[in-house]
Amino acid sequence: MHNNNADLKNVRVRFAPSPTGSLHLGNTRTAIFNWLFARHTGGKFILRIEDTDKERSTPESVNVIMESLKWLGLDWDEGPDAGGDFGPYYQMQRLDKYKKYIDILIKRNMAYPCFCAPERLAEMRHQMQKQKLPPRYDGKCKNLSKEEIECLTSQGIKHVLRFRVPYTGVTEFNDLVHGKICIDNSVLDDFVIVKSNAGPTYNFACVVDDIEMKITHIIRGDDHISNTPKQIAIYKALCCNSPEFAHIPLILGHDKAKLSKRHGAASPLEYRDMGYLPQVLVNFLTLLGWAPGDNREIMSGDELIESFSIEKINDRNAVFDSQKLDWMNGVYIRKMPLEELVDIALEELKKAELIKDTEEVDVNKISKIVGLIQERLKKFSEIPQLINYFFDKPVYEEKPVRKFLKKDGVSQMLQELCKVIEEEEPFDIETLESAVREFIEKKGLKPGDVIHPIRVALTGRAASPPIFDVMEILGKQTCLKRIRRFCIY
RNA sequence: GGCCCCAUCGUCUAGUGGACCAGGACACAUGGUUCUCAACCAUGUAACAGGGGUUCAAUUCCCCUUGGGGCUACCA
């Protein structure tokens, strides 16, 4: 029945999102696991668009999904815009293929038309739940005669096609993550395989495509476990081997519910826009439900590919922890070549209108500034806010101003300090620091008594990179101007 | 309600009967460094859900309870 688990020679896995919105982190990780598995085994990673939901599927969503995967570096070997021998890769373009299998099922009496109205079905389910019974189709149309079918059809009553599931016995399969899973067939439902609009449903189209596309391993979320027996039943009815199944745990939000759009920013593209690195997202998401087993956490794509295996996927749901994501992004940023970070910073600064598009930028100066905040960064979107005082007048925060500048004697002290600063030449870190420290000593003050007020005067806030570095970049005139503002109290 | 999956620090995890008074990471706390913040270093707080078995020995195997999650559509 099953393929040989050990046979990893011709692995073919697919990521099959439905284009009904943007990708969220749960789907994204499913894509990552499939991709890692394909790359680890030297197999093929296939992208298939499951657009059978006509009402909700949109081309925009397809674009977002593809853009997300591309940004993350998850390249597919077959799929829309990549081609392949098993296309088309949009389900709505594969209707003729489904037709072929539907005919087989009808011929074998494994499928039957059902004319029941949705209202009746809803009521039926409701009643069954009330009676503490598993909700399943009651079989009203199960044994309609040819004449009855013709009669109902001629009246123009819409119908769906239901699959005749086995009502006895047990469906058992070996899940690569969970081990043996058994489901009693008595809880299975004669589910719909063709809708009244003649479109295939997920559980049917998915099986047909996986057969036709020669998929060897289905790696998907835990939430599909309950679909699996139904799909296995179709494989059986079609006399086809089922692929291996690996149901990976779900990613949960902080409320411990399955991650969904409700949990705020959820799509990879949104993370991109917030200033996260794609490698970080891949690294972090892979670690949600999988671990190499040797305490490594920061891992490159190649290392992940090298170490990845389905056996090491764990079977517990994981809560998404954005704090740890931030930490990891910070680690990657610190390791990043400065020039690369400067390019990103330039973009952020333009976005924040701290520098103009047309402006000739002093890259040397910018890279000095960016160098000062590299180790302080968690995500790129923080850049403008962190260094705005280099480009604009500082925004003075009330608290530090009160604490460090509006204190007795401070303005007097700053006035004297300005005289010292004024004479400094060259205006660089070393000269500045020794002069200011000499000043501090001469006045019998503590370093903080002078440095804190300078910081607030120059940056507007209580925390900044080392102040002499800041002063050097700001230049003498700007420093004097900003400090003198506080000499008149 | 029915069925399924799961159960180690707050969070992500290591652990597959003895090497575990349970290891790593994030977060948190304290100290060091220091002009602040960050980074870095050191230290610390913190977990095997509960109850039964099996075994010479259970975090590890089995059962029950409890708890959490998922599915229960002419969505995927």
Coordinates of C-alpha atoms (C1' of nucleotides) in Angstrom, one line a residue:
Chain A
M1 CA 0.0 0.0 0.0
H2 CA 2.6 2.5 1.0
N3 CA 5.7 3.5 -0.8
N4 CA 8.9 2.4 0.8
N5 CA 9.8 4.9 3.4
A6 CA 13.5 4.4 2.9
D7 CA 13.3 5.1 -0.8
L8 CA 14.3 8.8 -1.0
K9 CA 15.7 8.6 -4.4
N10 CA 12.9 10.3 -6.4
V11 CA 11.2 12.4 -3.8
R12 CA 8.5 14.7 -5.2
V13 CA 6.8 17.0 -2.7
R14 CA 4.4 19.8 -3.2
F15 CA 3.3 22.9 -1.6
A16 CA -0.4 23.4 -2.4
P17 CA -1.8 26.6 -1.1
S18 CA -5.2 27.9 -1.9
P19 CA -5.0 31.5 -3.2
T20 CA -7.6 32.9 -0.9
G21 CA -5.5 35.5 0.8
S22 CA -1.9 36.0 1.8
L23 CA 0.3 33.3 3.0
H24 CA 0.5 33.1 6.8
L25 CA 3.3 31.7 8.9
G26 CA 1.8 28.3 9.3
N27 CA 1.6 27.7 5.6
T28 CA 4.9 29.3 5.2
R29 CA 6.5 26.8 7.4
T30 CA 4.8 23.9 5.6
A31 CA 6.3 25.2 2.4
I32 CA 9.7 25.4 4.1
F33 CA 9.6 21.9 5.4
N34 CA 8.6 20.6 1.9
W35 CA 11.3 22.6 0.3
L36 CA 14.0 21.5 2.8
F37 CA 13.0 17.9 2.3
A38 CA 13.2 18.2 -1.4
R39 CA 16.5 19.9 -1.4
H40 CA 17.9 17.5 1.2
T41 CA 17.0 14.5 -0.8
G42 CA 17.7 16.0 -4.2
G43 CA 14.1 15.6 -5.1
K44 CA 11.6 18.0 -6.6
F45 CA 9.6 20.8 -5.0
I46 CA 6.4 21.5 -6.7
L47 CA 4.1 24.5 -6.3
R48 CA 0.4 23.8 -7.1
I49 CA -2.3 26.3 -6.8
E50 CA -5.5 24.9 -5.3
D51 CA -7.9 27.4 -6.7
T52 CA -11.1 25.3 -6.7
D53 CA -12.8 27.7 -4.4
K54 CA -14.1 30.0 -7.1
E55 CA -15.6 32.6 -4.8
R56 CA -12.5 33.2 -2.7
S57 CA -9.5 32.6 -5.0
T58 CA -7.9 35.6 -6.5
P59 CA -5.0 36.1 -8.9
E60 CA -3.6 38.7 -6.5
S61 CA -3.3 36.1 -3.9
V62 CA -1.4 33.8 -6.2
N63 CA 1.0 36.7 -6.8
V64 CA 1.4 37.3 -3.1
I65 CA 2.1 33.6 -2.5
M66 CA 4.7 33.4 -5.2
E67 CA 6.3 36.6 -4.2
S68 CA 6.5 35.4 -0.6
L69 CA 8.1 32.1 -1.6
K70 CA 10.6 33.9 -3.9
W71 CA 11.5 36.4 -1.2
L72 CA 12.1 33.5 1.2
G73 CA 14.3 31.8 -1.3
L74 CA 12.0 28.8 -1.7
D75 CA 12.4 28.1 -5.3
W76 CA 10.2 25.5 -7.0
D77 CA 11.1 23.1 -9.7
E78 CA 7.7 22.8 -11.1
G79 CA 4.7 25.1 -10.9
P80 CA 3.1 28.2 -12.4
D81 CA 5.8 30.1 -14.3
A82 CA 8.3 27.3 -13.9
G83 CA 6.5 24.7 -16.0
G84 CA 7.1 21.0 -15.6
D85 CA 5.9 17.7 -17.1
F86 CA 2.9 17.4 -14.9
G87 CA 1.1 20.6 -15.4
P88 CA -0.9 22.6 -15.5
Y89 CA -0.3 23.6 -11.9
Y90 CA -3.5 25.5 -11.3
Q91 CA -6.3 23.1 -10.4
M92 CA -9.0 25.0 -12.3
Q93 CA -7.0 24.2 -15.4
R94 CA -7.0 20.5 -14.7
L95 CA -10.8 19.9 -14.8
D96 CA -10.5 17.5 -17.7
K97 CA -8.2 15.3 -15.6
Y98 CA -10.7 15.2 -12.7
K99 CA -13.4 14.3 -15.1
K100 CA -11.4 11.2 -16.1
Y101 CA -11.3 10.0 -12.5
I102 CA -14.8 10.9 -11.8
D103 CA -15.9 8.7 -14.7
I104 CA -13.9 5.8 -13.2
L105 CA -15.5 6.3 -9.8
I106 CA -19.0 6.4 -11.3
K107 CA -18.4 3.4 -13.4
R108 CA -17.3 1.5 -10.3
N109 CA -20.3 2.8 -8.4
M110 CA -18.0 4.5 -6.0
A111 CA -19.7 7.8 -6.5
Y112 CA -23.3 8.9 -6.7
P113 CA -25.3 12.0 -7.3
C114 CA -26.9 13.6 -4.3
F115 CA -29.8 16.1 -4.7
C116 CA -30.2 17.0 -1.1
A117 CA -30.7 20.7 -0.4
P118 CA -28.0 22.4 1.8
E119 CA -30.7 23.3 4.3
R120 CA -31.7 19.7 4.8
L121 CA -28.1 18.7 5.3
A122 CA -27.5 21.4 7.8
E123 CA -30.6 20.3 9.8
M124 CA -29.5 16.7 9.6
R125 CA -26.1 17.5 11.0
H126 CA -27.6 19.5 13.7
Q127 CA -29.9 16.6 14.7
M128 CA -27.1 14.2 14.7
Q129 CA -25.0 16.3 16.9
K130 CA -27.9 16.6 19.3
Q131 CA -28.1 12.8 19.4
K132 CA -24.3 12.7 20.1
L133 CA -23.7 10.9 16.9
P134 CA -20.8 11.5 14.5
P135 CA -22.2 13.9 11.9
R136 CA -22.3 12.2 8.5
Y137 CA -24.5 12.1 5.5
D138 CA -27.6 10.0 6.1
G139 CA -27.6 8.3 2.7
K140 CA -30.9 9.6 1.4
C141 CA -29.6 9.7 -2.2
K142 CA -27.3 6.8 -1.7
N143 CA -29.3 4.2 -3.6
L144 CA -31.3 6.2 -6.1
S145 CA -32.5 4.3 -9.2
K146 CA -31.6 5.5 -12.6
E147 CA -35.2 6.6 -13.2
E148 CA -35.2 8.6 -10.0
I149 CA -31.9 10.3 -10.9
E150 CA -33.2 11.1 -14.4
C151 CA -36.5 12.5 -12.9
L152 CA -34.7 14.7 -10.4
T153 CA -32.3 15.9 -13.0
S154 CA -35.0 16.7 -15.5
Q155 CA -36.7 18.9 -12.9
G156 CA -33.5 20.9 -12.9
I157 CA -32.6 20.1 -9.3
K158 CA -29.0 20.7 -8.7
H159 CA -26.9 17.9 -7.4
V160 CA -23.4 17.1 -6.2
L161 CA -21.4 14.0 -6.5
R162 CA -20.7 12.1 -3.3
F163 CA -18.0 9.5 -2.7
R164 CA -19.1 6.2 -1.3
V165 CA -16.8 5.7 1.7
P166 CA -16.4 2.3 3.3
Y167 CA -18.7 2.2 6.4
T168 CA -17.0 -0.6 8.1
G169 CA -13.5 -1.4 9.1
V170 CA -10.6 0.8 10.1
T171 CA -8.4 3.1 8.1
E172 CA -4.9 3.0 9.3
F173 CA -1.9 4.8 8.0
N174 CA 1.7 5.3 9.2
D175 CA 2.3 8.9 9.6
L176 CA 6.0 9.9 9.4
V177 CA 5.6 12.3 12.3
H178 CA 2.9 10.7 14.4
G179 CA 3.4 7.1 13.8
K180 CA 0.4 4.9 13.4
I181 CA -2.9 6.7 13.1
C182 CA -6.2 4.7 13.1
I183 CA -9.6 6.0 12.3
D184 CA -12.8 4.0 12.5
N185 CA -14.5 4.0 9.1
S186 CA -17.9 4.3 10.8
V187 CA -17.1 8.0 11.5
L188 CA -16.4 8.7 7.8
D189 CA -18.8 10.6 5.8
D190 CA -19.9 10.2 2.2
F191 CA -18.2 13.4 1.3
V192 CA -18.8 15.6 -1.7
I193 CA -16.2 15.2 -4.5
V194 CA -17.9 17.3 -7.1
K195 CA -19.8 20.5 -6.3
S196 CA -23.1 21.5 -7.8
N197 CA -21.2 24.0 -9.9
A198 CA -19.3 20.9 -11.4
G199 CA -16.0 21.9 -9.7
P200 CA -14.1 19.3 -7.7
T201 CA -13.6 19.6 -4.0
Y202 CA -10.4 19.7 -2.2
N203 CA -10.3 16.2 -0.9
F204 CA -10.8 14.9 -4.4
A205 CA -8.8 17.2 -6.6
C206 CA -5.9 17.0 -4.2
V207 CA -5.7 13.2 -4.5
V208 CA -6.0 13.2 -8.2
D209 CA -3.3 15.7 -8.6
D210 CA -1.0 14.0 -6.1
I211 CA -1.5 10.8 -8.1
E212 CA -0.9 12.5 -11.5
M213 CA 2.0 14.5 -10.3
K214 CA 3.6 11.4 -8.7
I215 CA 3.9 13.0 -5.3
T216 CA 5.8 10.7 -3.0
H217 CA 5.4 12.5 0.3
I218 CA 2.7 14.7 1.6
I219 CA 4.0 17.1 4.2
R220 CA 1.2 19.3 5.5
G221 CA -0.3 20.6 8.7
D222 CA -1.8 18.5 11.4
D223 CA -5.2 19.9 10.6
H224 CA -5.3 17.6 7.6
I225 CA -5.1 14.4 9.6
S226 CA -8.9 14.1 9.6
N227 CA -8.9 14.4 5.8
T228 CA -6.4 11.7 5.3
P229 CA -8.7 8.6 5.7
K230 CA -11.1 10.1 3.2
Q231 CA -8.2 10.7 0.8
I232 CA -6.9 7.2 1.4
A233 CA -10.3 5.8 0.5
I234 CA -10.1 7.6 -2.8
Y235 CA -6.6 6.2 -3.5
K236 CA -8.0 2.8 -2.8
A237 CA -11.0 3.3 -5.0
L238 CA -8.7 4.4 -7.8
C239 CA -6.4 1.4 -7.2
C240 CA -3.5 3.7 -6.5
N241 CA -0.8 3.6 -3.8
S242 CA -1.1 6.4 -1.3
P243 CA 2.0 8.5 -0.8
E244 CA 3.7 8.8 2.6
F245 CA 2.1 11.3 5.0
A246 CA 3.9 13.5 7.3
H247 CA 1.5 15.7 9.4
I248 CA 3.4 18.5 11.0
P249 CA 2.3 20.3 14.1
L250 CA 0.5 23.6 13.9
I251 CA 1.9 27.0 14.8
L252 CA -0.1 28.7 17.4
G253 CA -0.5 32.3 18.3
H254 CA -0.1 33.6 21.8
D255 CA -3.6 32.7 22.6
K256 CA -2.6 29.1 21.7
A257 CA -5.0 29.0 18.8
K258 CA -4.0 28.0 15.3
L259 CA -2.2 30.9 13.7
S260 CA -4.5 32.8 11.4
K261 CA -5.2 36.3 10.2
R262 CA -6.5 37.3 13.5
H263 CA -3.0 37.2 15.0
G264 CA -1.9 40.4 13.4
A265 CA 0.9 40.6 10.9
A266 CA 1.1 37.2 9.5
S267 CA 2.4 37.1 5.9
P268 CA 6.1 36.8 5.0
L269 CA 5.8 40.0 3.0
E270 CA 4.6 41.9 6.0
Y271 CA 7.6 40.6 7.9
R272 CA 9.8 41.7 5.0
D273 CA 8.3 45.2 5.2
M274 CA 8.9 45.3 9.0
G275 CA 12.5 44.7 8.4
Y276 CA 13.1 41.0 8.9
L277 CA 15.6 39.1 6.8
P278 CA 14.3 36.1 4.8
Q279 CA 17.0 33.8 6.1
V280 CA 15.9 34.6 9.6
L281 CA 12.3 33.7 8.9
V282 CA 13.4 30.5 7.3
N283 CA 15.8 29.7 10.1
F284 CA 13.3 30.6 12.8
L285 CA 10.3 28.9 11.3
T286 CA 12.2 25.7 10.7
L287 CA 13.0 25.6 14.4
L288 CA 9.3 25.7 15.2
G289 CA 8.7 22.0 15.2
W290 CA 12.1 20.8 14.2
A291 CA 15.5 20.7 15.8
P292 CA 18.8 19.4 14.6
G293 CA 19.3 17.7 17.9
D294 CA 22.7 19.3 18.7
N295 CA 21.7 22.6 20.2
R296 CA 22.4 24.6 17.0
E297 CA 20.0 27.4 16.4
I298 CA 21.5 29.9 14.1
M299 CA 21.7 27.9 10.8
S300 CA 22.2 28.9 7.2
G301 CA 19.9 27.6 4.5
D302 CA 22.6 25.2 3.5
E303 CA 23.0 23.9 7.0
L304 CA 19.3 23.5 7.3
I305 CA 19.1 21.5 4.1
E306 CA 22.0 19.4 5.2
S307 CA 20.5 18.5 8.6
F308 CA 16.9 18.4 7.8
S309 CA 15.0 15.1 8.2
I310 CA 11.3 14.3 8.7
E311 CA 12.2 12.0 11.6
K312 CA 13.3 14.9 13.6
I313 CA 10.1 16.8 13.2
N314 CA 8.3 16.8 16.5
D315 CA 4.6 16.3 17.0
R316 CA 3.7 19.1 19.4
N317 CA 2.1 22.4 18.4
A318 CA 4.4 25.4 18.8
V319 CA 3.6 28.9 20.0
F320 CA 5.0 31.6 17.8
D321 CA 7.3 33.8 19.9
S322 CA 8.0 37.1 18.1
Q323 CA 10.5 38.1 20.8
K324 CA 12.8 35.2 19.9
L325 CA 12.3 36.1 16.2
D326 CA 13.5 39.6 17.0
W327 CA 16.5 38.3 18.8
M328 CA 17.4 36.1 15.8
N329 CA 17.0 38.9 13.4
G330 CA 19.4 40.9 15.6
V331 CA 21.9 38.2 15.5
Y332 CA 21.8 38.1 11.7
I333 CA 22.0 41.9 11.4
R334 CA 25.1 42.0 13.6
K335 CA 26.8 39.4 11.4
M336 CA 25.9 41.3 8.2
P337 CA 28.5 43.2 6.2
L338 CA 28.2 46.9 6.9
E339 CA 27.8 47.8 3.2
E340 CA 24.8 45.6 2.9
L341 CA 23.2 47.2 6.0
V342 CA 24.0 50.7 4.6
D343 CA 22.1 49.9 1.5
I344 CA 19.1 48.8 3.5
A345 CA 19.4 51.8 5.8
L346 CA 19.4 54.2 2.8
E347 CA 16.1 52.7 1.7
E348 CA 14.6 53.0 5.1
L349 CA 15.8 56.6 5.4
K350 CA 14.2 57.5 2.1
K351 CA 11.0 55.8 3.1
A352 CA 11.0 57.9 6.3
E353 CA 11.9 61.0 4.2
L354 CA 14.9 61.7 6.3
I355 CA 16.8 61.8 3.1
K356 CA 15.4 62.8 -0.3
D357 CA 15.4 60.6 -3.3
T358 CA 17.2 63.2 -5.3
E359 CA 19.7 64.0 -2.6
E360 CA 23.4 63.3 -3.1
V361 CA 24.2 61.1 -0.1
D362 CA 27.5 61.0 1.8
V363 CA 27.9 57.2 1.9
N364 CA 30.9 57.5 4.1
K365 CA 29.0 59.4 6.7
I366 CA 25.9 57.1 6.5
S367 CA 28.0 54.1 6.9
K368 CA 29.6 55.6 10.0
I369 CA 26.2 56.2 11.4
V370 CA 24.9 52.8 10.6
G371 CA 27.9 51.3 12.1
L372 CA 26.9 52.8 15.4
I373 CA 23.5 51.2 15.4
Q374 CA 24.3 47.8 13.8
E375 CA 24.5 46.0 17.1
R376 CA 21.5 47.8 18.5
L377 CA 19.1 46.8 15.7
K378 CA 16.4 44.2 15.8
K379 CA 14.7 45.1 12.6
F380 CA 15.2 47.5 9.8
S381 CA 12.1 49.5 10.3
E382 CA 13.7 50.8 13.5
I383 CA 16.5 52.5 11.7
P384 CA 15.1 55.9 10.9
Q385 CA 13.8 56.3 14.4
L386 CA 17.2 55.4 15.9
I387 CA 19.2 57.8 13.9
N388 CA 16.9 60.6 12.9
Y389 CA 18.9 63.2 14.9
F390 CA 21.7 62.9 12.5
F391 CA 19.5 64.2 9.7
D392 CA 17.1 66.4 11.4
K393 CA 16.8 68.5 14.5
P394 CA 16.5 66.2 17.6
V395 CA 13.1 65.6 18.9
Y396 CA 13.5 66.3 22.6
E397 CA 11.9 63.9 25.0
E398 CA 10.6 65.6 28.0
K399 CA 11.8 63.3 30.7
P400 CA 15.5 63.2 29.9
V401 CA 15.5 67.0 29.3
R402 CA 14.0 67.6 32.7
K403 CA 16.4 65.1 34.3
F404 CA 19.7 66.1 32.7
L405 CA 19.3 69.6 31.3
K406 CA 17.0 71.5 33.5
K407 CA 19.1 70.8 36.6
D408 CA 20.8 73.5 38.6
G409 CA 24.2 74.4 37.2
V410 CA 23.9 72.5 34.0
S411 CA 23.5 75.4 31.7
Q412 CA 26.4 77.1 33.3
M413 CA 28.5 73.9 32.9
L414 CA 27.5 73.5 29.3
Q415 CA 28.4 77.1 28.6
E416 CA 31.9 76.4 29.8
L417 CA 32.0 73.1 28.0
C418 CA 31.2 74.9 24.7
K419 CA 34.3 76.9 25.0
V420 CA 36.3 73.7 25.3
I421 CA 34.6 72.1 22.3
E422 CA 34.9 75.2 20.2
E423 CA 38.7 75.0 20.4
E424 CA 38.9 71.4 19.6
E425 CA 40.8 70.6 16.4
P426 CA 40.7 68.1 14.8
F427 CA 37.1 67.4 15.8
D428 CA 37.5 63.6 16.2
I429 CA 36.6 61.0 18.8
E430 CA 40.0 60.8 20.5
T431 CA 40.6 64.6 20.8
L432 CA 37.1 65.2 21.9
E433 CA 37.0 62.5 24.5
S434 CA 40.3 63.5 26.1
A435 CA 39.3 67.2 26.1
V436 CA 35.9 66.5 27.7
R437 CA 37.3 64.2 30.2
E438 CA 40.0 66.7 31.1
F439 CA 37.2 69.2 31.6
I440 CA 35.3 66.8 33.8
E441 CA 38.3 66.2 35.9
K442 CA 39.1 69.9 36.3
K443 CA 35.6 70.6 37.4
G444 CA 35.6 67.8 39.9
L445 CA 32.6 66.2 38.3
K446 CA 31.6 62.6 37.5
P447 CA 31.6 61.6 33.8
G448 CA 27.9 61.2 33.7
D449 CA 27.3 64.7 35.0
V450 CA 28.6 66.1 31.7
I451 CA 28.1 63.3 29.2
H452 CA 24.4 62.7 29.9
P453 CA 23.5 66.4 29.4
I454 CA 25.5 66.4 26.2
R455 CA 23.7 63.3 24.9
V456 CA 20.3 64.7 25.6
A457 CA 21.2 68.1 24.0
L458 CA 22.6 66.4 20.9
T459 CA 20.1 63.5 20.4
G460 CA 17.1 64.5 22.4
R461 CA 17.0 61.3 24.3
A462 CA 18.6 59.4 27.1
A463 CA 20.0 56.6 25.1
S464 CA 22.3 56.8 22.1
P465 CA 25.5 55.3 20.7
P466 CA 28.7 56.4 22.4
I467 CA 28.5 60.1 22.5
F468 CA 31.9 61.1 21.2
D469 CA 31.2 59.0 18.1
V470 CA 28.0 60.9 17.7
M471 CA 29.7 64.2 18.2
E472 CA 32.3 63.5 15.6
I473 CA 29.7 62.6 13.0
L474 CA 27.5 65.6 13.9
G475 CA 30.5 68.0 13.5
K476 CA 31.5 70.9 15.6
Q477 CA 29.0 73.5 14.5
T478 CA 26.0 71.3 14.9
C479 CA 27.2 70.2 18.3
L480 CA 27.7 73.7 19.5
K481 CA 24.4 74.8 18.2
R482 CA 22.5 72.1 19.9
I483 CA 24.3 72.4 23.2
R484 CA 24.0 76.2 23.3
R485 CA 20.3 75.9 23.1
F486 CA 20.5 74.7 26.7
C487 CA 22.9 77.3 27.9
I488 CA 20.3 80.0 28.4
Y489 CA 18.3 78.5 31.2
Chain B
rG1 C1' -21.6 16.5 20.9
rG2 C1' -18.4 13.0 17.7
rC3 C1' -13.6 11.7 15.9
rC4 C1' -8.3 12.6 15.8
rC5 C1' -3.7 14.7 17.6
rC6 C1' -0.7 16.4 21.6
rA7 C1' 1.3 17.0 26.9
rU8 C1' 9.5 18.6 29.5
rC9 C1' 11.2 25.6 32.3
rG10 C1' 6.6 31.6 30.7
rU11 C1' 8.1 30.4 25.1
rC12 C1' 11.0 27.2 21.3
rU13 C1' 13.4 22.7 22.3
rA14 C1' 17.2 18.3 23.7
rG15 C1' 16.1 13.8 25.7
rU16 C1' 13.9 7.4 22.7
rG17 C1' 14.5 2.7 30.4
rG18 C1' 19.9 3.6 34.0
rA19 C1' 25.1 8.6 31.7
rC20 C1' 19.2 13.5 34.0
rC21 C1' 18.6 16.0 41.6
rA22 C1' 16.8 16.9 33.2
rG23 C1' 20.8 20.0 28.7
rG24 C1' 20.6 24.4 25.1
rA25 C1' 18.1 29.0 23.3
rC26 C1' 14.6 33.3 23.9
rA27 C1' 12.6 36.1 27.8
rC28 C1' 13.4 37.5 32.8
rA29 C1' 16.7 38.8 37.2
rU30 C1' 21.6 39.9 39.2
rG31 C1' 26.7 41.1 38.6
rG32 C1' 30.8 42.6 35.3
rU33 C1' 32.2 46.1 31.2
rU34 C1' 30.7 51.2 30.5
rC35 C1' 29.1 57.9 29.1
rU36 C1' 23.4 55.9 28.4
rC37 C1' 21.2 52.1 25.5
rA38 C1' 22.6 48.0 23.0
rA39 C1' 26.2 44.2 22.3
rC40 C1' 29.3 41.0 25.1
rC41 C1' 30.8 37.9 29.5
rA42 C1' 29.4 35.5 34.1
rU43 C1' 25.7 33.9 37.4
rG44 C1' 20.8 32.9 38.8
rU45 C1' 15.2 31.9 38.8
rA46 C1' 12.4 28.3 36.2
rA47 C1' 9.9 22.2 33.6
rC48 C1' 9.1 16.1 33.1
rA49 C1' 0.2 17.8 34.2
rG50 C1' -2.1 14.1 37.9
rG51 C1' -3.0 8.9 39.1
rG52 C1' -2.3 3.9 38.3
rG53 C1' 0.6 0.1 36.2
rU54 C1' 5.1 -2.7 33.5
rU55 C1' 10.3 -3.0 35.3
rC56 C1' 15.7 -4.1 39.6
rA57 C1' 15.0 1.0 37.4
rA58 C1' 10.8 5.4 34.4
rU59 C1' 10.8 12.1 31.6
rU60 C1' 11.4 7.9 28.4
rC61 C1' 6.7 1.9 27.7
rC62 C1' 1.1 0.9 28.7
rC63 C1' -3.8 2.6 30.8
rC64 C1' -7.0 6.2 32.9
rU65 C1' -8.0 11.3 34.3
rU66 C1' -7.2 16.2 33.4
rG67 C1' -5.7 19.9 30.2
rG68 C1' -4.6 22.0 25.3
rG69 C1' -5.2 21.9 20.0
rG70 C1' -7.4 20.3 15.4
rC71 C1' -11.3 18.5 12.2
rU72 C1' -16.4 18.0 12.0
rA73 C1' -18.7 22.6 4.6
rC74 C1' -21.0 22.1 -2.3
rC75 C1' -13.3 26.1 2.3
rA76 C1' -8.8 24.4 1.4

